[in-house]
Short mmCIF file of C-alpha atoms in Angstrom, two decimals:
data_model
loop_
_atom_site.label_atom_id
_atom_site.label_comp_id
_atom_site.label_asym_id
_atom_site.label_seq_id
_atom_site.Cartn_x
_atom_site.Cartn_y
_atom_site.Cartn_z
CA UNK A 1 -69.96 -121.96 248.39
CA UNK A 2 -69.40 -118.35 249.38
CA UNK A 3 -72.42 -116.11 249.89
CA UNK A 4 -70.96 -113.46 247.61
CA UNK A 5 -68.26 -113.82 244.97
CA UNK A 6 -66.38 -111.12 243.12
CA UNK A 7 -63.45 -110.96 240.75
CA UNK A 8 -60.71 -109.41 242.92
CA UNK A 9 -59.06 -107.75 239.93
CA UNK A 10 -57.05 -105.59 239.86
CA UNK A 11 -58.67 -103.58 237.13
CA UNK A 12 -56.32 -100.94 235.75
CA UNK A 13 -58.09 -98.53 233.43
CA UNK A 14 -57.20 -95.15 231.88
CA UNK A 15 -59.00 -91.99 232.87
CA UNK A 16 -62.24 -91.61 230.96
CA UNK A 17 -62.74 -95.33 230.44
CA UNK A 18 -65.86 -97.26 231.26
CA UNK A 19 -65.43 -100.21 233.60
CA UNK A 20 -67.87 -102.82 234.86
CA UNK A 21 -67.75 -105.14 237.84
CA UNK A 22 -69.91 -108.18 238.41
CA UNK A 23 -70.76 -110.03 241.56
CA UNK A 24 -72.71 -113.26 242.10
CA UNK A 25 -74.60 -114.33 245.18
CA UNK A 26 -75.62 -117.80 246.26
CA UNK A 27 -78.85 -117.32 248.20
CA UNK A 28 -81.92 -116.74 246.05
CA UNK A 29 -83.77 -115.44 249.12
CA UNK A 30 -81.45 -112.43 249.39
CA UNK A 31 -83.42 -109.23 249.57
CA UNK A 32 -81.15 -106.20 249.61
CA UNK A 33 -78.09 -105.42 247.58
CA UNK A 34 -75.44 -102.73 247.86
CA UNK A 35 -72.15 -101.55 246.51
CA UNK A 36 -69.69 -100.18 249.06
CA UNK A 37 -66.47 -98.38 248.30
CA UNK A 38 -63.35 -98.84 250.41
CA UNK A 39 -60.31 -96.62 250.04
CA UNK A 40 -56.91 -97.90 251.12
CA UNK A 41 -56.72 -98.20 254.92
CA UNK A 42 -60.18 -96.69 255.33
CA UNK A 43 -63.55 -98.07 256.32
CA UNK A 44 -66.12 -99.20 253.73
CA UNK A 45 -68.65 -96.54 252.77
CA UNK A 46 -71.96 -96.97 251.00
CA UNK A 47 -71.69 -96.14 247.32
CA UNK A 48 -75.22 -97.06 246.30
CA UNK A 49 -78.05 -99.45 246.90
CA UNK A 50 -79.08 -101.72 244.04
CA UNK A 51 -82.75 -101.83 243.11
CA UNK A 52 -84.56 -104.45 241.07
CA UNK A 53 -85.25 -102.03 238.22
CA UNK A 54 -81.66 -100.83 238.14
CA UNK A 55 -80.54 -97.42 239.29
CA UNK A 56 -78.14 -94.70 238.36
CA UNK A 57 -76.24 -92.12 240.38
CA UNK A 58 -74.24 -89.80 238.18
CA UNK A 59 -71.54 -91.84 236.48
CA UNK A 60 -72.46 -95.00 238.40
CA UNK A 61 -75.09 -97.51 237.31
CA UNK A 62 -76.10 -100.59 239.28
CA UNK A 63 -78.07 -103.52 237.92
CA UNK A 64 -79.61 -106.56 239.57
CA UNK A 65 -80.42 -109.82 237.80
CA UNK A 66 -82.38 -111.99 240.21
CA UNK A 67 -82.80 -114.87 237.78
CA UNK A 68 -79.04 -115.25 237.37
CA UNK A 69 -78.26 -114.01 240.87
CA UNK A 70 -75.77 -111.39 239.92
CA UNK A 71 -75.24 -107.69 240.51
CA UNK A 72 -73.24 -105.32 238.39
CA UNK A 73 -71.68 -101.89 238.79
CA UNK A 74 -70.82 -99.75 235.78
CA UNK A 75 -68.59 -96.70 236.12
CA UNK A 76 -68.51 -94.32 233.17
CA UNK A 77 -65.89 -91.67 232.47
CA UNK A 78 -63.55 -92.98 235.17
CA UNK A 79 -61.76 -90.43 237.35
CA UNK A 80 -58.51 -90.82 239.25
CA UNK A 81 -60.57 -90.45 242.42
CA UNK A 82 -62.53 -93.60 241.56
CA UNK A 83 -59.45 -95.68 242.45
CA UNK A 84 -60.59 -97.85 245.34
CA UNK A 85 -61.86 -101.32 246.20
CA UNK A 86 -65.52 -101.91 245.41
CA UNK A 87 -67.33 -104.33 247.70
CA UNK A 88 -70.47 -106.16 246.66
CA UNK A 89 -72.86 -106.63 249.60
CA UNK A 90 -75.88 -108.89 249.86
CA UNK A 91 -78.42 -109.06 252.66
CA UNK A 92 -79.90 -112.31 253.83
CA UNK A 93 -82.58 -111.28 256.24
CA UNK A 94 -83.86 -113.80 258.66
CA UNK A 95 -86.00 -113.54 261.72
CA UNK A 96 -84.47 -111.09 264.13
CA UNK A 97 -81.24 -110.44 262.21
CA UNK A 98 -80.03 -108.27 259.37
CA UNK A 99 -77.14 -110.22 257.89
CA UNK A 100 -75.01 -108.42 255.34
CA UNK A 101 -72.44 -110.50 253.50
CA UNK A 102 -69.50 -108.81 251.83
CA UNK A 103 -67.55 -109.98 248.82
CA UNK A 104 -63.77 -109.83 248.84
CA UNK A 105 -63.88 -106.65 246.78
CA UNK A 106 -62.69 -105.66 243.32
CA UNK A 107 -59.73 -103.35 243.21
CA UNK A 108 -59.82 -100.54 240.66
CA UNK A 109 -56.92 -98.30 239.71
CA UNK A 110 -57.58 -95.44 237.32
CA UNK A 111 -54.42 -94.43 235.49
CA UNK A 112 -53.70 -90.89 234.25
CA UNK B 1 -74.36 -86.04 262.95
CA UNK B 2 -71.54 -87.94 264.58
CA UNK B 3 -70.54 -91.22 262.98
CA UNK B 4 -69.56 -94.51 264.57
CA UNK B 5 -66.70 -93.99 267.00
CA UNK B 6 -64.11 -96.66 267.73
CA UNK B 7 -61.04 -96.91 269.91
CA UNK B 8 -58.22 -97.59 269.99
CA UNK B 9 -57.32 -97.00 266.35
CA UNK B 10 -54.18 -99.12 266.53
CA UNK B 11 -53.02 -101.85 268.85
CA UNK B 12 -49.99 -104.15 268.81
CA UNK B 13 -49.95 -107.05 271.25
CA UNK B 14 -48.08 -110.29 271.68
CA UNK B 15 -49.81 -113.59 271.10
CA UNK B 16 -51.65 -114.95 274.12
CA UNK B 17 -52.26 -111.42 275.43
CA UNK B 18 -55.70 -109.86 275.60
CA UNK B 19 -57.15 -106.80 273.91
CA UNK B 20 -60.43 -104.91 274.02
CA UNK B 21 -62.04 -102.63 271.47
CA UNK B 22 -64.75 -100.08 272.16
CA UNK B 23 -67.50 -98.81 269.88
CA UNK B 24 -70.10 -96.06 270.14
CA UNK B 25 -72.70 -96.31 267.35
CA UNK B 26 -74.59 -93.55 265.59
CA UNK B 27 -77.18 -92.10 267.95
CA UNK B 28 -80.52 -93.85 267.64
CA UNK B 29 -79.21 -96.88 265.77
CA UNK B 30 -80.67 -100.00 267.30
CA UNK B 31 -78.41 -102.53 265.62
CA UNK B 32 -74.67 -102.76 266.14
CA UNK B 33 -72.28 -105.04 264.31
CA UNK B 34 -68.68 -106.13 264.75
CA UNK B 35 -66.87 -107.19 261.60
CA UNK B 36 -63.38 -108.59 261.15
CA UNK B 37 -61.51 -107.64 257.98
CA UNK B 38 -58.29 -109.49 257.21
CA UNK B 39 -56.00 -107.87 254.65
CA UNK B 40 -57.17 -108.61 251.12
CA UNK B 41 -60.56 -109.91 252.21
CA UNK B 42 -64.01 -108.46 252.67
CA UNK B 43 -65.43 -107.76 256.11
CA UNK B 44 -66.75 -110.83 257.94
CA UNK B 45 -69.52 -110.49 260.51
CA UNK B 46 -68.53 -111.58 264.00
CA UNK B 47 -71.57 -110.56 266.01
CA UNK B 48 -74.75 -108.54 265.67
CA UNK B 49 -76.69 -106.88 268.50
CA UNK B 50 -80.18 -105.47 268.40
CA UNK B 51 -80.36 -103.06 271.33
CA UNK B 52 -78.63 -105.04 274.09
CA UNK B 53 -79.45 -108.53 272.79
CA UNK B 54 -77.36 -110.76 270.54
CA UNK B 55 -79.19 -111.70 267.34
CA UNK B 56 -76.33 -113.43 265.52
CA UNK B 57 -72.99 -114.62 266.85
CA UNK B 58 -72.68 -117.72 264.68
CA UNK B 59 -69.28 -116.68 263.31
CA UNK B 60 -67.78 -115.48 266.58
CA UNK B 61 -64.94 -117.75 267.82
CA UNK B 62 -66.39 -118.01 271.27
CA UNK B 63 -63.41 -119.75 272.79
CA UNK B 64 -61.44 -116.51 272.56
CA UNK B 65 -63.76 -113.72 271.45
CA UNK B 66 -66.49 -112.10 273.51
CA UNK B 67 -68.64 -109.02 273.05
CA UNK B 68 -71.23 -107.14 275.00
CA UNK B 69 -73.59 -104.21 274.63
CA UNK B 70 -74.89 -103.87 278.14
CA UNK B 71 -77.05 -100.74 277.91
CA UNK B 72 -77.97 -101.01 274.26
CA UNK B 73 -75.58 -98.27 273.17
CA UNK B 74 -71.79 -98.74 273.48
CA UNK B 75 -70.20 -102.10 272.82
CA UNK B 76 -66.93 -103.81 273.67
CA UNK B 77 -65.25 -106.63 271.75
CA UNK B 78 -62.60 -108.62 273.60
CA UNK B 79 -60.05 -111.14 272.40
CA UNK B 80 -58.37 -113.37 274.96
CA UNK B 81 -55.95 -114.98 274.30
CA UNK B 82 -54.97 -113.48 270.96
CA UNK B 83 -53.49 -115.55 268.14
CA UNK B 84 -51.37 -114.45 265.22
CA UNK B 85 -54.30 -115.01 262.84
CA UNK B 86 -56.36 -112.44 264.74
CA UNK B 87 -54.32 -109.68 263.12
CA UNK B 88 -56.97 -107.71 261.26
CA UNK B 89 -59.06 -104.57 261.29
CA UNK B 90 -62.04 -104.78 263.63
CA UNK B 91 -64.84 -102.69 262.21
CA UNK B 92 -67.83 -101.62 264.23
CA UNK B 93 -70.96 -100.63 262.33
CA UNK B 94 -74.50 -99.60 263.12
CA UNK B 95 -77.84 -99.32 261.39
CA UNK B 96 -81.38 -98.15 262.04
CA UNK B 97 -82.70 -101.64 261.29
CA UNK B 98 -85.28 -102.87 262.16
CA UNK B 99 -86.88 -99.47 262.67
CA UNK B 100 -85.45 -98.13 259.43
CA UNK B 101 -83.32 -99.12 256.47
CA UNK B 102 -80.75 -101.89 256.66
CA UNK B 103 -77.83 -99.85 255.34
CA UNK B 104 -74.92 -100.13 257.73
CA UNK B 105 -72.42 -97.38 258.56
CA UNK B 106 -68.90 -98.22 259.63
CA UNK B 107 -66.47 -96.68 262.05
CA UNK B 108 -62.85 -96.13 261.06
CA UNK B 109 -61.85 -99.46 262.55
CA UNK B 110 -59.40 -100.71 265.12
CA UNK B 111 -56.21 -102.12 263.59
CA UNK B 112 -54.83 -105.07 265.52
CA UNK B 113 -51.40 -106.58 265.00
CA UNK B 114 -50.55 -109.72 266.96
CA UNK B 115 -46.84 -110.52 267.08
#
């Protein structure tokens, strides 16, 4: 079973729409969770960390459900510039190492 | 503050040839990572260094891949001999961990095509 699983999409949504991505992880001992954004032919960049109580950054809201082992990302009022691949990332810390596992990414295209 | 630097940006080689990639992490970052990202997939960790020691190389194909970080700063990833399936982007990343947060920051990547 993969450490992190995501729906690869693509998600094609009109400008102004609300879109949500989910991601599941396999290891209940995972401790840190992130969403990264990757533009075409660019490196992944941190979008936001995901905290247990949920957190919001402008139009972006991240939620964590430890009981069900899933993470979500909600984007409100989608902009053309939100078009990218969104990578779910889960940390599995162990002695001496900081292991971050990446999902395959969910591709979003925002349409004018 | 300067980000993670990588070179070369692009490389095309024939199968069975060798190639080396260089990485300079963000200043002060103790941990350095090499990831492989194949088109359409997420990044996969190859090796993780803390200062100049290897802390995880469980997914590194050691028969053909090697990496070093001799002085705890710059790192080199080598592939010898290359196979067609090694065509990918090789992403170097660094983080403050364990002295700080575990967020990792990526370089722009080295694009490898094996023909």
